[in-house]
Short mmCIF file of C-alpha atoms in Angstrom, two decimals:
data_model
loop_
_atom_site.label_atom_id
_atom_site.label_comp_id
_atom_site.label_asym_id
_atom_site.label_seq_id
_atom_site.Cartn_x
_atom_site.Cartn_y
_atom_site.Cartn_z
CA MET A 1 40.76 -64.78 -67.82
CA ARG A 2 43.71 -62.78 -66.48
CA PRO A 3 44.71 -60.03 -68.92
CA LEU A 4 48.41 -59.35 -69.17
CA LEU A 5 49.56 -56.26 -71.11
CA VAL A 6 52.93 -56.35 -72.91
CA PRO A 7 53.04 -52.83 -74.49
CA TYR A 8 55.56 -53.48 -77.18
CA HIS A 9 55.86 -53.87 -80.95
CA LEU A 10 58.79 -56.28 -81.33
CA ASP A 11 61.41 -54.65 -79.06
CA ASP A 12 59.91 -51.12 -79.33
CA HIS A 13 58.09 -49.89 -76.24
CA LEU A 14 54.54 -48.66 -76.85
CA PRO A 15 53.53 -47.05 -73.55
CA GLU A 16 50.39 -45.55 -75.10
CA LEU A 17 49.07 -48.85 -76.50
CA ASP A 18 45.36 -49.06 -75.76
CA ILE A 19 43.65 -52.46 -75.31
CA PRO A 20 40.03 -53.68 -75.21
CA VAL A 21 40.14 -54.85 -71.57
CA ASP A 22 41.70 -53.65 -68.34
CA ALA A 23 44.99 -55.45 -67.70
CA SER A 24 45.73 -56.94 -64.27
CA THR A 25 49.44 -56.85 -64.96
CA THR A 26 51.77 -54.91 -67.27
CA ILE A 27 55.15 -56.30 -68.22
CA GLU A 28 57.82 -53.71 -69.07
CA ARG A 29 61.52 -54.34 -68.99
CA GLU A 30 64.80 -52.63 -69.68
CA LEU A 31 65.80 -54.69 -72.67
CA GLY A 32 69.44 -53.64 -72.80
CA ASP A 33 71.78 -53.91 -75.75
CA GLY A 34 71.92 -56.63 -78.36
CA SER A 35 70.05 -57.77 -81.42
CA PRO A 36 66.26 -57.50 -81.61
CA TRP A 37 66.10 -61.29 -80.93
CA GLU A 38 68.18 -60.88 -77.76
CA ARG A 39 66.09 -57.96 -76.57
CA MET A 40 62.80 -59.73 -77.28
CA ALA A 41 64.09 -62.87 -75.55
CA ARG A 42 64.52 -60.88 -72.33
CA LEU A 43 60.97 -59.52 -72.64
CA TYR A 44 59.35 -62.80 -73.62
CA ASP A 45 61.10 -64.69 -70.83
CA ALA A 46 59.20 -62.42 -68.44
CA VAL A 47 56.02 -63.10 -70.35
CA ALA A 48 56.63 -66.82 -70.20
CA GLU A 49 57.15 -66.72 -66.45
CA ASP A 50 53.89 -64.83 -65.88
CA VAL A 51 51.92 -67.09 -68.22
CA ALA A 52 53.37 -70.20 -66.57
CA ALA A 53 52.51 -68.96 -63.10
CA THR A 54 48.97 -68.04 -64.15
CA ALA A 55 48.40 -71.36 -65.87
CA ARG A 56 49.67 -73.33 -62.88
CA HIS A 57 47.03 -71.60 -60.74
CA GLY A 58 44.29 -72.82 -63.07
CA THR A 59 43.58 -69.39 -64.60
CA THR A 60 43.57 -68.66 -68.31
CA PRO A 61 46.10 -65.94 -69.23
CA MET A 62 45.19 -63.41 -71.89
CA VAL A 63 48.34 -61.77 -73.31
CA LEU A 64 47.80 -58.45 -75.12
CA SER A 65 50.54 -56.77 -77.12
CA GLY A 66 51.21 -54.71 -80.23
CA ASP A 67 52.22 -57.62 -82.51
CA CYS A 68 52.18 -61.39 -82.86
CA THR A 69 55.70 -62.21 -81.72
CA THR A 70 54.68 -62.10 -78.06
CA SER A 71 53.03 -65.45 -78.79
CA LEU A 72 56.53 -66.97 -78.47
CA GLY A 73 56.56 -66.03 -74.77
CA ALA A 74 52.97 -67.13 -74.24
CA VAL A 75 53.49 -70.60 -75.72
CA ALA A 76 56.80 -71.01 -73.92
CA GLY A 77 55.00 -70.15 -70.69
CA LEU A 78 52.37 -72.87 -71.31
CA GLN A 79 55.11 -75.37 -71.94
CA ARG A 80 56.91 -74.32 -68.76
CA ALA A 81 53.64 -75.06 -66.92
CA GLY A 82 53.61 -78.57 -68.37
CA THR A 83 51.08 -78.00 -71.15
CA THR A 84 51.61 -79.10 -74.77
CA PRO A 85 49.33 -76.70 -76.65
CA SER A 86 47.84 -76.84 -80.11
CA ILE A 87 47.43 -73.54 -81.92
CA VAL A 88 44.39 -71.83 -83.44
CA TRP A 89 45.74 -68.72 -85.15
CA PHE A 90 43.34 -66.00 -86.35
CA ASP A 91 45.18 -63.60 -88.66
CA ALA A 92 44.72 -61.79 -91.93
CA HIS A 93 48.32 -62.76 -92.63
CA GLY A 94 50.16 -66.05 -92.36
CA ASP A 95 53.11 -65.06 -90.17
CA LEU A 96 54.83 -68.03 -91.85
CA GLN A 97 57.67 -66.16 -93.60
CA THR A 98 61.34 -66.87 -92.89
CA LEU A 99 64.28 -64.53 -92.83
CA GLU A 100 65.46 -66.22 -96.03
CA THR A 101 62.20 -65.71 -97.92
CA SER A 102 60.97 -62.33 -96.55
CA HIS A 103 61.60 -59.40 -98.90
CA SER A 104 60.97 -56.89 -96.09
CA GLY A 105 62.80 -58.71 -93.30
CA TYR A 106 59.95 -57.80 -90.96
CA LEU A 107 60.34 -59.91 -87.82
CA GLY A 108 56.63 -59.70 -87.09
CA GLY A 109 55.95 -61.79 -90.20
CA ILE A 110 57.53 -65.03 -88.88
CA PRO A 111 56.30 -65.91 -85.38
CA LEU A 112 53.99 -68.73 -86.36
CA ARG A 113 56.82 -70.26 -88.37
CA ILE A 114 59.07 -70.00 -85.33
CA LEU A 115 56.46 -71.68 -83.15
CA LEU A 116 56.50 -74.54 -85.67
CA GLY A 117 60.23 -75.04 -85.24
CA TYR A 118 61.98 -72.61 -87.62
CA ARG A 119 65.56 -71.70 -86.65
CA PRO A 120 65.37 -72.24 -82.86
CA GLU A 121 68.68 -70.47 -82.38
CA LEU A 122 67.02 -67.14 -83.12
CA ILE A 123 64.96 -67.05 -79.87
CA SER A 124 63.33 -70.38 -79.12
CA ASP A 125 66.45 -71.89 -77.50
CA ALA A 126 66.71 -68.89 -75.14
CA LEU A 127 63.06 -69.32 -74.10
CA GLY A 128 63.12 -73.08 -73.89
CA LEU A 129 60.36 -73.08 -76.52
CA HIS A 130 59.70 -76.44 -78.14
CA PRO A 131 58.15 -76.75 -81.61
CA VAL A 132 54.38 -77.13 -81.83
CA GLU A 133 53.36 -79.96 -84.11
CA GLN A 134 52.24 -78.65 -87.50
CA ARG A 135 49.34 -81.11 -87.62
CA ARG A 136 47.98 -79.51 -84.44
CA THR A 137 47.94 -76.02 -85.90
CA VAL A 138 45.08 -74.21 -87.66
CA LEU A 139 45.49 -70.89 -89.51
CA VAL A 140 42.11 -69.19 -89.55
CA ASP A 141 41.64 -66.72 -92.45
CA GLY A 142 45.12 -65.89 -93.69
CA ARG A 143 43.70 -64.05 -96.66
CA ASP A 144 46.93 -62.21 -97.43
CA LEU A 145 49.69 -64.77 -97.92
CA ASP A 146 52.99 -64.26 -99.63
CA PRO A 147 54.07 -66.83 -102.22
CA PRO A 148 56.61 -68.51 -99.85
CA GLU A 149 53.85 -68.88 -97.24
CA GLN A 150 51.52 -70.40 -99.83
CA GLU A 151 54.27 -72.83 -100.80
CA PHE A 152 54.83 -73.80 -97.18
CA LEU A 153 51.14 -74.44 -96.57
CA GLY A 154 50.97 -76.49 -99.75
CA THR A 155 53.30 -79.11 -98.30
CA SER A 156 52.62 -78.74 -94.56
CA PRO A 157 50.00 -80.48 -92.37
CA VAL A 158 49.08 -77.05 -90.99
CA ARG A 159 45.47 -76.49 -91.88
CA GLN A 160 44.07 -73.28 -93.24
CA CYS A 161 40.43 -72.57 -92.56
CA PRO A 162 38.13 -69.66 -93.50
CA VAL A 163 36.52 -67.99 -90.52
CA ALA A 164 33.00 -69.07 -91.59
CA GLU A 165 34.05 -72.75 -91.77
CA LEU A 166 35.63 -73.01 -88.34
CA ASN A 167 33.69 -75.40 -86.10
CA ALA A 168 34.33 -78.10 -83.47
CA SER A 169 35.37 -80.63 -86.11
CA THR A 170 38.13 -78.38 -87.50
CA LEU A 171 39.77 -77.62 -84.15
CA PRO A 172 43.03 -79.39 -83.34
CA ASP A 173 43.26 -81.97 -80.56
CA GLY A 174 44.38 -81.13 -77.05
CA PRO A 175 44.65 -77.90 -75.12
CA ILE A 176 44.48 -74.83 -77.36
CA TYR A 177 46.50 -71.61 -77.50
CA LEU A 178 44.08 -69.20 -79.16
CA HIS A 179 45.88 -66.42 -80.99
CA VAL A 180 43.96 -63.48 -82.48
CA ASP A 181 45.63 -60.81 -84.53
CA LEU A 182 42.86 -58.30 -84.64
CA ASP A 183 43.67 -57.38 -88.20
CA VAL A 184 41.67 -60.49 -89.01
CA LEU A 185 38.80 -57.98 -88.87
CA ARG A 186 38.01 -55.85 -91.92
CA LYS A 187 39.83 -52.55 -92.12
CA GLU A 188 36.43 -50.89 -92.25
CA ASP A 189 35.75 -52.22 -88.78
CA VAL A 190 39.12 -51.27 -87.33
CA PRO A 191 40.29 -48.28 -89.43
CA SER A 192 43.57 -47.61 -87.63
CA LEU A 193 45.26 -50.97 -88.28
CA VAL A 194 48.98 -50.82 -88.98
CA PHE A 195 48.77 -53.46 -91.70
CA PRO A 196 45.16 -53.33 -93.02
CA THR A 197 44.16 -56.00 -95.47
CA GLU A 198 41.45 -55.86 -98.08
CA GLY A 199 38.36 -57.98 -97.76
CA GLY A 200 37.85 -60.28 -94.84
CA PRO A 201 35.04 -61.70 -92.72
CA SER A 202 32.43 -59.65 -90.88
CA ALA A 203 32.96 -58.93 -87.21
CA THR A 204 29.91 -61.05 -86.51
CA ALA A 205 31.50 -64.02 -88.26
CA VAL A 206 34.81 -63.56 -86.44
CA ASP A 207 33.03 -63.34 -83.08
CA ALA A 208 31.02 -66.47 -83.83
CA ALA A 209 34.19 -68.36 -84.74
CA LEU A 210 35.92 -67.20 -81.58
CA ALA A 211 32.89 -68.31 -79.53
CA GLU A 212 33.19 -71.73 -81.20
CA VAL A 213 36.78 -72.10 -80.05
CA LEU A 214 36.03 -70.87 -76.53
CA ALA A 215 33.07 -73.21 -76.26
CA SER A 216 35.40 -76.18 -76.64
CA ASP A 217 36.52 -75.53 -73.05
CA ARG A 218 40.05 -76.39 -74.18
CA VAL A 219 41.53 -72.86 -74.47
CA VAL A 220 44.40 -72.63 -72.01
CA ALA A 221 45.72 -69.22 -73.09
CA VAL A 222 44.71 -66.37 -75.41
CA GLY A 223 47.06 -64.07 -77.26
CA LEU A 224 45.71 -60.79 -78.62
CA ALA A 225 47.75 -58.81 -81.12
CA CYS A 226 46.37 -55.25 -80.88
CA THR A 227 47.93 -54.31 -84.19
CA TRP A 228 46.69 -50.72 -84.46
CA HIS A 229 48.03 -47.23 -84.08
CA PRO A 230 47.58 -46.38 -80.40
CA GLN A 231 44.90 -44.01 -79.10
CA CYS A 232 42.80 -43.98 -82.29
CA GLY A 233 39.70 -45.62 -80.85
CA SER A 234 40.36 -49.16 -82.04
CA ALA A 235 40.36 -50.75 -78.63
CA GLU A 236 36.86 -49.51 -77.90
CA ARG A 237 35.59 -50.66 -81.30
CA VAL A 238 37.06 -54.14 -80.91
CA ALA A 239 35.58 -54.51 -77.45
CA ARG A 240 32.13 -53.96 -78.93
CA LEU A 241 32.77 -56.13 -82.00
CA CYS A 242 34.04 -59.22 -80.18
CA PRO A 243 31.85 -59.78 -77.09
CA SER A 244 32.86 -63.44 -77.02
CA LEU A 245 36.28 -62.36 -75.83
CA PHE A 246 35.39 -59.23 -73.88
CA GLY A 247 31.76 -59.54 -72.93
#
């Protein structure tokens, strides 16, 4: 894999963000004026270009950043390279909110919904990002869902799967974009998470599930959301806990 560091949380630069693997490239941009969506579109366009170039050379890109919205650039890049990816999304949260349903308005709570086609005028149109089919999307864990997210999943073909039940038969068809928000791990395992969530699977179970996805030989890109406070030791802990990704 080719690790690509995007040291941002949304459009905020995180120059001290530590990650579990050495990056071969770091993408940093002057984002200029405009709305957060406009600023992120400039950043994610650069991400998409790097991902597309890497994929065209037959190498699997691994995009590491401080949140999950960078997935928009990663998937757009795969599509630019001619790939129509499915999604396997490891996360303690759903990331399926909308601006209309979110009480907090936190933009990091909606990227999976955007990938599935929500309001393309926000950023998808600028990136040339096409919706991923809901039936080809699996949310792994998602133990902390807001009521609107639960309602969406109740009527959507998106599948939700506990970590322990993920296996070859539950994976979607086609090439896979594997997204891992590392808050899928228990807060006891990664104590400096920005949005820690009670409960959750053991690190051993998460690593086994990741190994199952990687063993499919269909993973065409990996997105890692390093959702922790920088320089608190989380990167080193995660590198030890998830040898399937970093071993």
